[in-house]
PDB file of C-alpha atoms and ligand atoms in Angstrom:
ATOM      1  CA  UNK A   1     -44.584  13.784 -36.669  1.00 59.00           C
ATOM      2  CA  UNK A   2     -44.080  10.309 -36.011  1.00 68.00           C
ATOM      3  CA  UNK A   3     -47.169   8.745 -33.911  1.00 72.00           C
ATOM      4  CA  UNK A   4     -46.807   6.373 -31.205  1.00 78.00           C
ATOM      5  CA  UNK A   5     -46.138   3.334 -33.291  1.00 76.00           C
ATOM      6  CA  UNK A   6     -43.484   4.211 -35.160  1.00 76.00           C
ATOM      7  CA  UNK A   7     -42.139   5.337 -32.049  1.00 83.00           C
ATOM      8  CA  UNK A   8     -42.595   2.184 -30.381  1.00 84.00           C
ATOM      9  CA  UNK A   9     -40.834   0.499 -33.616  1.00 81.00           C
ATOM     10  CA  UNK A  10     -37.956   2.647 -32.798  1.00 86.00           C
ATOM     11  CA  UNK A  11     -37.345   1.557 -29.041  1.00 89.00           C
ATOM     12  CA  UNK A  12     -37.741  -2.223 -30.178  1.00 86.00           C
ATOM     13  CA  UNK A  13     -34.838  -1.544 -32.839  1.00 86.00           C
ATOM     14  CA  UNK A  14     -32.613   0.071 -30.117  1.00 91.00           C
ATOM     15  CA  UNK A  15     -33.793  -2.478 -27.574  1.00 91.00           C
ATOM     16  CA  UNK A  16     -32.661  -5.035 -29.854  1.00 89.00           C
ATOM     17  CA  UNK A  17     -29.525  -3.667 -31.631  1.00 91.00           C
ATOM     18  CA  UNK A  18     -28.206  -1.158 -28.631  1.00 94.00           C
ATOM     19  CA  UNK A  19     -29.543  -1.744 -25.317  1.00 94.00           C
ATOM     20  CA  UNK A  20     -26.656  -3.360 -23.240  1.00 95.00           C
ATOM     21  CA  UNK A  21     -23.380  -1.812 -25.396  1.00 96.00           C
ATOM     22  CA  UNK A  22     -20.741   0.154 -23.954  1.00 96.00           C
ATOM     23  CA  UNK A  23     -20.557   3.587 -25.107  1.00 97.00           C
ATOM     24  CA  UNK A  24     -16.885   4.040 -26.458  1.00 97.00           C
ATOM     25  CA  UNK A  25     -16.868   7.505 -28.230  1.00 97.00           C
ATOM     26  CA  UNK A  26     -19.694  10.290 -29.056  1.00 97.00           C
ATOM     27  CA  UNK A  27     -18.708  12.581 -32.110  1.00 97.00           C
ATOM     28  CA  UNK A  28     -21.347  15.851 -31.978  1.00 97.00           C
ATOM     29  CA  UNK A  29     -21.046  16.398 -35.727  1.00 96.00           C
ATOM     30  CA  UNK A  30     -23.658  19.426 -35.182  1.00 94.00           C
ATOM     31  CA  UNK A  31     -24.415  21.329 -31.856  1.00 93.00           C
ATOM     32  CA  UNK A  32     -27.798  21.766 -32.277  1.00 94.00           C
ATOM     33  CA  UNK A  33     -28.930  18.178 -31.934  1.00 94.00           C
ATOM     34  CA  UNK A  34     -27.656  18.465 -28.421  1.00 94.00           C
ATOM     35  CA  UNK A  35     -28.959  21.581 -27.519  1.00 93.00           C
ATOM     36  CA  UNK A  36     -31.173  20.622 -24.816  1.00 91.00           C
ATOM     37  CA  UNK A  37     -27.942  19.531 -23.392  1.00 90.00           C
ATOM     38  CA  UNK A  38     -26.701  23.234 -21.873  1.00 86.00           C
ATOM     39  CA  UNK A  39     -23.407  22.205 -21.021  1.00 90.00           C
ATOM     40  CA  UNK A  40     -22.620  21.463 -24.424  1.00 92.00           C
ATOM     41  CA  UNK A  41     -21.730  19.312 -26.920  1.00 95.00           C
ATOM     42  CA  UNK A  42     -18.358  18.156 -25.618  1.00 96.00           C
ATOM     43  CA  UNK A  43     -19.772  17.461 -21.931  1.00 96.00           C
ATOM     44  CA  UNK A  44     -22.631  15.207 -23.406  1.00 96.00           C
ATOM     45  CA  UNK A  45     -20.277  13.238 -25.508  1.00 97.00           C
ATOM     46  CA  UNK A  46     -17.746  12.699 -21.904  1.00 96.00           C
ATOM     47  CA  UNK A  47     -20.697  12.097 -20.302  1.00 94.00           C
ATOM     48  CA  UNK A  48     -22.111   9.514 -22.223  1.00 96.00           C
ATOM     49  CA  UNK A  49     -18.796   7.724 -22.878  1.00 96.00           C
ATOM     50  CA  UNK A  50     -17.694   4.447 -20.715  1.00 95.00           C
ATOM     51  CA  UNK A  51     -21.611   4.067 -19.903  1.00 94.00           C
ATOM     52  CA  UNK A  52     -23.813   1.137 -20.702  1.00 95.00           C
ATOM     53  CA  UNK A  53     -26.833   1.554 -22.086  1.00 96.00           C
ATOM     54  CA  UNK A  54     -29.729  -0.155 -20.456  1.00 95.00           C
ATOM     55  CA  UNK A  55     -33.186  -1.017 -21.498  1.00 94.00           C
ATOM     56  CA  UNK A  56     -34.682   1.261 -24.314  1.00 95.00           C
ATOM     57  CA  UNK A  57     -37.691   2.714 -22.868  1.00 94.00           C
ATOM     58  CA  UNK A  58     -40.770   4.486 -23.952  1.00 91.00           C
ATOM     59  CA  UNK A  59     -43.811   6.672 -22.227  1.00 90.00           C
ATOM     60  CA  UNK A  60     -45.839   8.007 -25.402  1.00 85.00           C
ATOM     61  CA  UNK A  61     -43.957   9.579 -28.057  1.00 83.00           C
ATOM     62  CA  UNK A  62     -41.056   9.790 -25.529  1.00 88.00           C
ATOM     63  CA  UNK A  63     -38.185   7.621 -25.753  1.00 93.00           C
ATOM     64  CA  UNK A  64     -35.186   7.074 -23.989  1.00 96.00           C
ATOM     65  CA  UNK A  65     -31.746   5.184 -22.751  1.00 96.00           C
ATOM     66  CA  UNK A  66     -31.054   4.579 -19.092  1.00 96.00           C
ATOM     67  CA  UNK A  67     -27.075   4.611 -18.127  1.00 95.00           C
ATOM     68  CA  UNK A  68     -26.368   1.788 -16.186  1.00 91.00           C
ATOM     69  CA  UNK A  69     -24.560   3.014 -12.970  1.00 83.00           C
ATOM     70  CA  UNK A  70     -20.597   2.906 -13.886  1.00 79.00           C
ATOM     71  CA  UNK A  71     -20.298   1.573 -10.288  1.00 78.00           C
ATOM     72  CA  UNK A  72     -22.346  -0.578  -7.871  1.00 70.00           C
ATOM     73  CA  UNK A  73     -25.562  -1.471  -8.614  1.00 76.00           C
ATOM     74  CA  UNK A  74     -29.289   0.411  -7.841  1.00 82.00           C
ATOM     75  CA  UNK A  75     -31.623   2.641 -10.715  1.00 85.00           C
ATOM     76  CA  UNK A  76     -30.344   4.941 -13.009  1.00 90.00           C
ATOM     77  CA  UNK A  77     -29.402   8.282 -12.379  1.00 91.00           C
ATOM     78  CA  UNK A  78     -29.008   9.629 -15.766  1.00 94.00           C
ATOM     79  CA  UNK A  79     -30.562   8.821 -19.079  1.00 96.00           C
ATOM     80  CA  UNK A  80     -30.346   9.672 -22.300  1.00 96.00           C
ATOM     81  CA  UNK A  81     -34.040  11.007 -24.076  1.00 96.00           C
ATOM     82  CA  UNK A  82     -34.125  11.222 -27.737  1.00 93.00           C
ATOM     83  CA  UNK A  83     -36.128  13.922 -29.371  1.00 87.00           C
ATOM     84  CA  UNK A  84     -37.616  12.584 -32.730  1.00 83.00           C
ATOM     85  CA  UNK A  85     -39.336  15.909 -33.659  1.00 78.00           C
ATOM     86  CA  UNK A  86     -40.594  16.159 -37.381  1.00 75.00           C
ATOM     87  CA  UNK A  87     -37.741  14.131 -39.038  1.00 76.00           C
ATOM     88  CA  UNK A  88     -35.180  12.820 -36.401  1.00 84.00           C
ATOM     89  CA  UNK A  89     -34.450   9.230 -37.353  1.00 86.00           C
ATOM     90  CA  UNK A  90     -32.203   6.972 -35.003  1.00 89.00           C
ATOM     91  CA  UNK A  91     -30.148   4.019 -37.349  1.00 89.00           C
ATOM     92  CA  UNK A  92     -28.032   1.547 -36.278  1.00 89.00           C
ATOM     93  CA  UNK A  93     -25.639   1.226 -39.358  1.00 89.00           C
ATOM     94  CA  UNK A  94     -22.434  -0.609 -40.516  1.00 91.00           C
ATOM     95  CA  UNK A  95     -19.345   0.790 -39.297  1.00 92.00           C
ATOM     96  CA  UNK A  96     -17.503   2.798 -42.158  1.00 92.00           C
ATOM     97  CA  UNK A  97     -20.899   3.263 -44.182  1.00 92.00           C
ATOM     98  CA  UNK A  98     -20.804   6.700 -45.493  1.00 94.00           C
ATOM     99  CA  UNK A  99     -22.388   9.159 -43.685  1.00 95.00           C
ATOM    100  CA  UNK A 100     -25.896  10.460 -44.194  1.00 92.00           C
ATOM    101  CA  UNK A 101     -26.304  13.710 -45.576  1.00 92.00           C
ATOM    102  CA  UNK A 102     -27.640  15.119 -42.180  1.00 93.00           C
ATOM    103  CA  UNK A 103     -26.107  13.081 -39.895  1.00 95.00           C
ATOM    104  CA  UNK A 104     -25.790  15.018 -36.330  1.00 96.00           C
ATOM    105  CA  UNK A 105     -24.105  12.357 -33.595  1.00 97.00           C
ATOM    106  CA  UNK A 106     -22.689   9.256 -33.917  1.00 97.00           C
ATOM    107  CA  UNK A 107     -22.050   6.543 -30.818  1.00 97.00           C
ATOM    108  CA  UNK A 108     -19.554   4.474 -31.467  1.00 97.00           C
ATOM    109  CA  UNK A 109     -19.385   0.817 -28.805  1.00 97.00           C
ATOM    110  CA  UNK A 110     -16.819  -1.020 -27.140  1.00 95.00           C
ATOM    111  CA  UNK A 111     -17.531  -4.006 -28.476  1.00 92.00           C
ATOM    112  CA  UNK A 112     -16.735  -6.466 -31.477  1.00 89.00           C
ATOM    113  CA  UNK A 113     -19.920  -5.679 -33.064  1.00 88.00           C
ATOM    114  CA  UNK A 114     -19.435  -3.724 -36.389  1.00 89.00           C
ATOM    115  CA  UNK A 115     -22.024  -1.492 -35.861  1.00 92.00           C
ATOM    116  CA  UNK A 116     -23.026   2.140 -34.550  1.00 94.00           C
ATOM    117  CA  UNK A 117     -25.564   4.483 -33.389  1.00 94.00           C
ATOM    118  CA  UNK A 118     -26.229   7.510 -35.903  1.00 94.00           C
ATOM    119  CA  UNK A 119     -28.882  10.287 -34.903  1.00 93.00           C
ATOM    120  CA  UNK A 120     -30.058  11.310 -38.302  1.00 91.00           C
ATOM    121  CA  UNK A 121     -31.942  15.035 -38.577  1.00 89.00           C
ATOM    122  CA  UNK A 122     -32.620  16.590 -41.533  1.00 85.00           C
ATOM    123  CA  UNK A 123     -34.848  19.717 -39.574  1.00 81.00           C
ATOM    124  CA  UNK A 124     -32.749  20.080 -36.613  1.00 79.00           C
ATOM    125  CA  UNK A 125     -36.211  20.396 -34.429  1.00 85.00           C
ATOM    126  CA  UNK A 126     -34.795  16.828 -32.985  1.00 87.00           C
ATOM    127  CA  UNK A 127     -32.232  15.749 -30.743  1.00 91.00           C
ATOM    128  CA  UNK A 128     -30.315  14.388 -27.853  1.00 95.00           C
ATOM    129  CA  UNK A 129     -29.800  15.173 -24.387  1.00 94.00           C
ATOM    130  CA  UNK A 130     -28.816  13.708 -20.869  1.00 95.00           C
ATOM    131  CA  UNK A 131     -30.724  13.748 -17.404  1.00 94.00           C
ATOM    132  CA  UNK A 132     -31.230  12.912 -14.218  1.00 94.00           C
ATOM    133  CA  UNK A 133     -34.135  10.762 -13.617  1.00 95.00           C
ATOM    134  CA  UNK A 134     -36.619  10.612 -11.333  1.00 94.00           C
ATOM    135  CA  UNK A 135     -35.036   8.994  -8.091  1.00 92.00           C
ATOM    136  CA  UNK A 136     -35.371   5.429  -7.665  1.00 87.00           C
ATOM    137  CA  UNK A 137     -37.304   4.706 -11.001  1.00 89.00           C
ATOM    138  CA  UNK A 138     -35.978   1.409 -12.159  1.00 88.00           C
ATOM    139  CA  UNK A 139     -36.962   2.374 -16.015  1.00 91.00           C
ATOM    140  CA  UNK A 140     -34.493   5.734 -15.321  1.00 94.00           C
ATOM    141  CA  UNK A 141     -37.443   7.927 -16.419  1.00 95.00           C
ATOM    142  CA  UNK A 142     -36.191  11.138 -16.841  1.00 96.00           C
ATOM    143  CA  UNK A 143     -37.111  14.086 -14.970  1.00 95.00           C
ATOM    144  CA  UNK A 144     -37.851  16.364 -17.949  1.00 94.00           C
ATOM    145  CA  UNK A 145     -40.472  14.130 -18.986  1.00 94.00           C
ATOM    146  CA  UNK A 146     -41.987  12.835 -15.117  1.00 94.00           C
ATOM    147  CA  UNK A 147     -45.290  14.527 -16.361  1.00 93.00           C
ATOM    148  CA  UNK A 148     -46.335  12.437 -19.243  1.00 94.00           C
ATOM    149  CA  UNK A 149     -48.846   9.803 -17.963  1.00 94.00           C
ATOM    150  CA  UNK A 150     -48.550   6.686 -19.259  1.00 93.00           C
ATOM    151  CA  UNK A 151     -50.064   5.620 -22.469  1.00 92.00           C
ATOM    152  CA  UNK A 152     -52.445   3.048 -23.051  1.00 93.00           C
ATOM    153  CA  UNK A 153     -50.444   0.458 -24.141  1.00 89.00           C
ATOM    154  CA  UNK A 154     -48.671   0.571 -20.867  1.00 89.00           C
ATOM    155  CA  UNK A 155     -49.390  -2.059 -18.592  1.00 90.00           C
ATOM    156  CA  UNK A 156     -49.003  -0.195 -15.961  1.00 91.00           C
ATOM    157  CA  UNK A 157     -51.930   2.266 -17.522  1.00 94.00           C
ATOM    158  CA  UNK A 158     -54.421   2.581 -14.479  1.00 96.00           C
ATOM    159  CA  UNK A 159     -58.232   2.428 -16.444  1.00 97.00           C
ATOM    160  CA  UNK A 160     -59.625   3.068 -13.426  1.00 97.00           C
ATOM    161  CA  UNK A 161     -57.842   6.143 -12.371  1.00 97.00           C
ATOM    162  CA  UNK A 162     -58.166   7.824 -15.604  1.00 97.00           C
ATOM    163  CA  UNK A 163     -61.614   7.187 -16.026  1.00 98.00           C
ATOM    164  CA  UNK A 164     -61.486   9.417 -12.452  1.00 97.00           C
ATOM    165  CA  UNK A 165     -59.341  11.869 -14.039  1.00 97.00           C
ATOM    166  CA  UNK A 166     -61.833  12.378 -16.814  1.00 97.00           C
ATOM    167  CA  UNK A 167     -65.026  12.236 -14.869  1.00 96.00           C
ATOM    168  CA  UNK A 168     -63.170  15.492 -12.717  1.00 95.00           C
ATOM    169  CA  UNK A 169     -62.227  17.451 -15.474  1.00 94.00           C
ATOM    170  CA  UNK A 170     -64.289  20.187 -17.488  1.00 95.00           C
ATOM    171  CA  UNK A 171     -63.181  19.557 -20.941  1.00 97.00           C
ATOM    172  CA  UNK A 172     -64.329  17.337 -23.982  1.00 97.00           C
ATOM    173  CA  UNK A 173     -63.270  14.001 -25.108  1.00 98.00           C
ATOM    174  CA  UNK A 174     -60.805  14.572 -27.703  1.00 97.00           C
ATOM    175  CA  UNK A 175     -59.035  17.702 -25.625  1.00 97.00           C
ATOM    176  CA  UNK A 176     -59.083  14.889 -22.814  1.00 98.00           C
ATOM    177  CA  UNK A 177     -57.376  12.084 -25.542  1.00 97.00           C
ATOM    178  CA  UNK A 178     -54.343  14.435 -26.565  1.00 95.00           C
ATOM    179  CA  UNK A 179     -53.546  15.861 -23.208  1.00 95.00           C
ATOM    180  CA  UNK A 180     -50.322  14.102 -21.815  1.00 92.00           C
ATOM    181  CA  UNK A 181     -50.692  14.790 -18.253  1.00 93.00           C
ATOM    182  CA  UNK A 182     -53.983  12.376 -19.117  1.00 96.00           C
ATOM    183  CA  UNK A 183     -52.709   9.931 -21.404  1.00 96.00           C
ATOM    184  CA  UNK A 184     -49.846  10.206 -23.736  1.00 93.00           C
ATOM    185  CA  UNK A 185     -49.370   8.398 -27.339  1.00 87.00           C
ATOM    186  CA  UNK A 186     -52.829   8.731 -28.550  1.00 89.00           C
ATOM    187  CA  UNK A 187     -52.600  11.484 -31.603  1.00 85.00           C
ATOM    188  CA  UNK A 188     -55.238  13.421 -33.740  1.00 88.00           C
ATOM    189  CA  UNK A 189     -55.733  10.488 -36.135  1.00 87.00           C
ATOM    190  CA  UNK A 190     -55.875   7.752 -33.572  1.00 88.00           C
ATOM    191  CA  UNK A 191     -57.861   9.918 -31.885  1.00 94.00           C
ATOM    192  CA  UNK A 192     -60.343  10.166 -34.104  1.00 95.00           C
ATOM    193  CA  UNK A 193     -60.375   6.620 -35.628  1.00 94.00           C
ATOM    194  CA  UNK A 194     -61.089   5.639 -31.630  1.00 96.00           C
ATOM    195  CA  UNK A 195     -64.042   7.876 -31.349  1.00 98.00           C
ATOM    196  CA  UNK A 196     -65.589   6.562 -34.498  1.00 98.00           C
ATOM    197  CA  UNK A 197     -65.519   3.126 -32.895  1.00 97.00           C
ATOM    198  CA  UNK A 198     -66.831   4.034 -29.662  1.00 98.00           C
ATOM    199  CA  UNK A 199     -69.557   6.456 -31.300  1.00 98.00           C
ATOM    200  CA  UNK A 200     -68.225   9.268 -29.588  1.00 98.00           C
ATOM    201  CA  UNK A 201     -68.815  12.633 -30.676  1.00 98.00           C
ATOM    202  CA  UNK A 202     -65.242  14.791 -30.340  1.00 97.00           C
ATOM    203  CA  UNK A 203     -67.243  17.425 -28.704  1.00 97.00           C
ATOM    204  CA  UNK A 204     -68.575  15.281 -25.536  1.00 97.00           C
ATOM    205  CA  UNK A 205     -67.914  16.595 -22.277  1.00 97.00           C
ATOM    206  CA  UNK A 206     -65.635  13.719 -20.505  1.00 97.00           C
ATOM    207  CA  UNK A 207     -67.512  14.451 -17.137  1.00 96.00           C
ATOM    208  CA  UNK A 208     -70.712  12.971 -19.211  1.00 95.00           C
ATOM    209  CA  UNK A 209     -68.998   9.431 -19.652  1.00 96.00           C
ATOM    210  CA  UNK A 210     -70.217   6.383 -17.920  1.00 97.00           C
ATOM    211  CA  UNK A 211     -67.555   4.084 -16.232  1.00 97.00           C
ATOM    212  CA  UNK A 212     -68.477   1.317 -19.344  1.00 97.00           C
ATOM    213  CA  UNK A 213     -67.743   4.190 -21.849  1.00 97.00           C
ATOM    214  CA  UNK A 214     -64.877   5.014 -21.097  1.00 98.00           C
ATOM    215  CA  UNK A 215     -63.557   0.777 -21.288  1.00 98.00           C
ATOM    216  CA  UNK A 216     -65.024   0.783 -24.156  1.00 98.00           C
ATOM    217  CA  UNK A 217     -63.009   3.981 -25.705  1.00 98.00           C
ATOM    218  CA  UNK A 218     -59.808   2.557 -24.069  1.00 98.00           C
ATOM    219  CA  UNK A 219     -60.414  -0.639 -25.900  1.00 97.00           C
ATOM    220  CA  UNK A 220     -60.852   1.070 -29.118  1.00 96.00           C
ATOM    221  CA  UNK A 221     -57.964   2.984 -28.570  1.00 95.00           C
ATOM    222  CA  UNK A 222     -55.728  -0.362 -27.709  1.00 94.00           C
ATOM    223  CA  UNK A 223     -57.190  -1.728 -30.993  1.00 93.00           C
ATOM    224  CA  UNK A 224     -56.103   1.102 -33.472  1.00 88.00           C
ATOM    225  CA  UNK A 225     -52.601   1.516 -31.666  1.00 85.00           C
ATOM    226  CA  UNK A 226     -52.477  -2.128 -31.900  1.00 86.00           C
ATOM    227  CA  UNK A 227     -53.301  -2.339 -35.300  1.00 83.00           C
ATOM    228  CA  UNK A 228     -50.602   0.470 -36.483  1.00 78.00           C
ATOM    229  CA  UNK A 229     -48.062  -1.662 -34.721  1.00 78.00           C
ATOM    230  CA  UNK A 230     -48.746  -4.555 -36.352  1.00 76.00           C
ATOM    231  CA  UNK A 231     -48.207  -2.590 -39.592  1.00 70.00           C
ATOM    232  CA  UNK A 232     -45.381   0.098 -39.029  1.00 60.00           C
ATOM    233  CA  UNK A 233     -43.691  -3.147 -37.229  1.00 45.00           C
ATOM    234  CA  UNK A 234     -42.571  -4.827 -40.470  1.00 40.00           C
ATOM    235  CA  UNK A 235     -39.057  -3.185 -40.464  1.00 42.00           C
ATOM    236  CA  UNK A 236     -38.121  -3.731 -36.733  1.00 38.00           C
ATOM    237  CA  UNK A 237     -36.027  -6.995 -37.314  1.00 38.00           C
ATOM    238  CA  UNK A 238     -33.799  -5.976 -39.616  1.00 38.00           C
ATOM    239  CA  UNK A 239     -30.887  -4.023 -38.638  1.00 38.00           C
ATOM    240  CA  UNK A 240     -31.956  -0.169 -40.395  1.00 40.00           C
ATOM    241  CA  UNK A 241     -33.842   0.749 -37.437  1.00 44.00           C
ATOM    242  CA  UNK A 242     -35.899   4.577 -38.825  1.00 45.00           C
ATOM    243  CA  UNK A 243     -38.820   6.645 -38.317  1.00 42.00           C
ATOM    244  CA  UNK A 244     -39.949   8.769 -40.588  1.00 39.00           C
ATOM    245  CA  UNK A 245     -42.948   9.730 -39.239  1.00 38.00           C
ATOM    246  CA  UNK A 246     -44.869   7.645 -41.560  1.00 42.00           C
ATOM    247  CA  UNK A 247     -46.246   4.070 -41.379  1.00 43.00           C
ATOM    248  CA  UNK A 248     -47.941   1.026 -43.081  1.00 45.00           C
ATOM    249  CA  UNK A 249     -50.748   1.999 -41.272  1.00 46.00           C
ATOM    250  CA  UNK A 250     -52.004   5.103 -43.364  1.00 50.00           C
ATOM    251  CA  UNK A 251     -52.226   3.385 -46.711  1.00 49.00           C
ATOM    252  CA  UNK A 252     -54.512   0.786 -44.780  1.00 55.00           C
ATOM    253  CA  UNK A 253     -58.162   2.409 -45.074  1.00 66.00           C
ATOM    254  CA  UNK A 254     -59.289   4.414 -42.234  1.00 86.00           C
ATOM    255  CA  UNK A 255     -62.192   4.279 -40.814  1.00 93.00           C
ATOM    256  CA  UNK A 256     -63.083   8.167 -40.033  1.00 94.00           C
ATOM    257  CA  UNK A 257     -59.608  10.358 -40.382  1.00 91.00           C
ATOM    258  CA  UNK A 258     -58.661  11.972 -43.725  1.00 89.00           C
ATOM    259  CA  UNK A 259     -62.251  10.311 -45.377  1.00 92.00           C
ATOM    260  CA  UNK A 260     -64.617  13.932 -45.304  1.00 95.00           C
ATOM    261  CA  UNK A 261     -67.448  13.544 -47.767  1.00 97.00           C
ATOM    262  CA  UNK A 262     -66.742   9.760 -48.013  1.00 96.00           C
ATOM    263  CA  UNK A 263     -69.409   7.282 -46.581  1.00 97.00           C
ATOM    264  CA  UNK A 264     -69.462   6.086 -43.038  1.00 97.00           C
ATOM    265  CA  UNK A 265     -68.128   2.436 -43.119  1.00 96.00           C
ATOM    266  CA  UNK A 266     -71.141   1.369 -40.747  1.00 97.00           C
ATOM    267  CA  UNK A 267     -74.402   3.947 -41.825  1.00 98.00           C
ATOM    268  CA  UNK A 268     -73.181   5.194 -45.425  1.00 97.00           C
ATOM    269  CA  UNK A 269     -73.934   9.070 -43.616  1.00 98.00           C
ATOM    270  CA  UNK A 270     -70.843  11.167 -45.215  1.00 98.00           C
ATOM    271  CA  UNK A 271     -68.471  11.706 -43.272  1.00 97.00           C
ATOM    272  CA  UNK A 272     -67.800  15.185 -41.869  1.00 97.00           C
ATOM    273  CA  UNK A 273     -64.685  17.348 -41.345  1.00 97.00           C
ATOM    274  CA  UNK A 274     -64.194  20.710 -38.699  1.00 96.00           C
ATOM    275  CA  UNK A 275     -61.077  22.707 -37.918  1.00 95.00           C
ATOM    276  CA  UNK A 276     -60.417  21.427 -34.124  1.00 94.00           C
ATOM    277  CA  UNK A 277     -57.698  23.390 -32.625  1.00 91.00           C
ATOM    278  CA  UNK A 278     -55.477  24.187 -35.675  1.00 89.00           C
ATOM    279  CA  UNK A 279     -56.057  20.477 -36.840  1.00 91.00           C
ATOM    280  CA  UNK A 280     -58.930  18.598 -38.192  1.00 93.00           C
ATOM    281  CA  UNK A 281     -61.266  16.494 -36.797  1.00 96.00           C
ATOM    282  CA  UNK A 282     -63.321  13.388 -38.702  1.00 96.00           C
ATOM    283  CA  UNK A 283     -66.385  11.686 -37.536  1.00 98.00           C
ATOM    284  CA  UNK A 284     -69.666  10.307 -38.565  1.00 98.00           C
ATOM    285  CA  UNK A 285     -72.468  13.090 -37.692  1.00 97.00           C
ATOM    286  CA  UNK A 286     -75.084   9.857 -37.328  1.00 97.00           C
ATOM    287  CA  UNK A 287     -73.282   7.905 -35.543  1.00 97.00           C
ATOM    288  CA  UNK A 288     -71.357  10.087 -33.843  1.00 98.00           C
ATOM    289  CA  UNK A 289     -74.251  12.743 -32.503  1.00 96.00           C
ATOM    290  CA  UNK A 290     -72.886  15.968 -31.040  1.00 93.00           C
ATOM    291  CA  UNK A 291     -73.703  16.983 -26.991  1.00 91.00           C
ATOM    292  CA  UNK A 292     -76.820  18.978 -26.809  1.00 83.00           C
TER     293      UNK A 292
HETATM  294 ZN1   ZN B   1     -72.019   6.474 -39.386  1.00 74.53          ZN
END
């Protein structure tokens, strides 16, 4: 499952290689990758066809294409979200370069640029589809998807307000971290790398944290995203724009995730590992002291 980063590698690729072309053809080359779309494959390809494509946007793991209005000028009304899932990649590639093996859609562009839009799936748990958005938003968010709070690398993210949010809720830190209606983009590892910086135990209630905590957790959490992009962002310039759920940024050494029985990088303790909601959770049980 691609994380954040990668994702956020993805919408620079399509910002850079995409955004702004004129949609000349679709070709659904399997239904399913359009399946979210329930009029079908034929009425998202007409759909999408004489369109431009406007800014590639992103909220979380979430990304997606606003259609600039084909008249007249205002926000987007429709937009097109892309479902990575486990193993969805998006490529821009060379006109006439063979097909991949699993290659679902292709977009072809109106323009003299040699190049087009492939939506790669080897699962089929991916896909395509086209909606309205929510009225008025310039970024065309789309409607499916008006629940996912903003993620932390947002500048629109609102510290104060979600340090509110957590203060009012009865649930613990890391619950808190991967709900999306919270915060979106921050996943079970950068979840717990985060934590280990901030000295937070997975377990602690979020109505316990101080106002200073919580900056302090945020900050973490900017760090490690941060980080990951600098290091999944190596292949963004060149024009084979992929995810495949993997990054740069796991061969770097972490700090917590994926290290149980190794020692803590800042008191030698070893660190621990405990099934957390059909995943795992890492941490440091010295530095990171459980809620009484
Ligand atoms: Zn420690």
């Amino acid at each position: 499952m691609p994380e954040l980063p990668e994702v956020e590698v993805v919408r620079r690729g399509l910002e850079r290689w995409v955004s702004g072309r004129v949609v000349a053809a679709v070709e659904v080359l399997h239904p399913r990758a359009v399946r979210r779309h329930p009029a079908g494959p034929a009425d998202f390809a007409d759909r999408l066809t004489g369109h431009q494509l406007g800014a590639a946007r992103r909220r979380g793991k979430y990304l997606w294409l606003p259609l600039e209005p084909l008249t007249g000028t205002g926000a987007p009304t429709q937009a097109v979200l892309a479902h990575l899932g486990m193993s969805g990649q998006l490529l821009v590639q060379p006109q006439g370069s063979p097909d991949e093996k699993h290659l679902r859609v292709r977009v072809r562009f109106a323009d003299a640029t040699a190049t087009e839009l492939r939506f790669v799936d080897q699962r089929t748990f991916g896909g395509l589809s086209l909606h309205d958005t929510v009225e008025g938003d310039p970024d065309g968010l789309p409607d499916v998807i008006a629940h996912i709070a903003r993620d932390p690398l947002d500048p629109a993210f609102d510290d104060a307000a979600f340090h509110t949010a957590l203060r009012g809720r009865r649930t613990t830190i890391k619950r808190a971290l991967l709900d999306q209606s919270l915060i979106s983009g921050v996943g079970n590892i950068y979840a717990d790398e985060a934590l280990w910086r901030t000295r937070l135990h997975y377990e602690r209630p979020t109505a316990s944290l101080t106002r200073p905590r919580t900056t302090e957790l945020l900050t973490h959490i900017r760090e490690v995203m941060a980080e990951a992009l600098a290091v999944g962002g190596t292949s963004f310039d060149s024009l084979y724009v992929n995810v495949n759920g993997e990054s740069g940024y796991f061969d770097r050494s972490l700090d917590a995730y994926g290290r149980e029985d190794e020692p803590c990088r800042r008191c030698g303790t070893p660190i621990r590992r405990r099934p957390w909601m059909n995943r795992s959770s890492y941490f440091c049980p010295h530095c990171q002291r459980p809620p009484r």
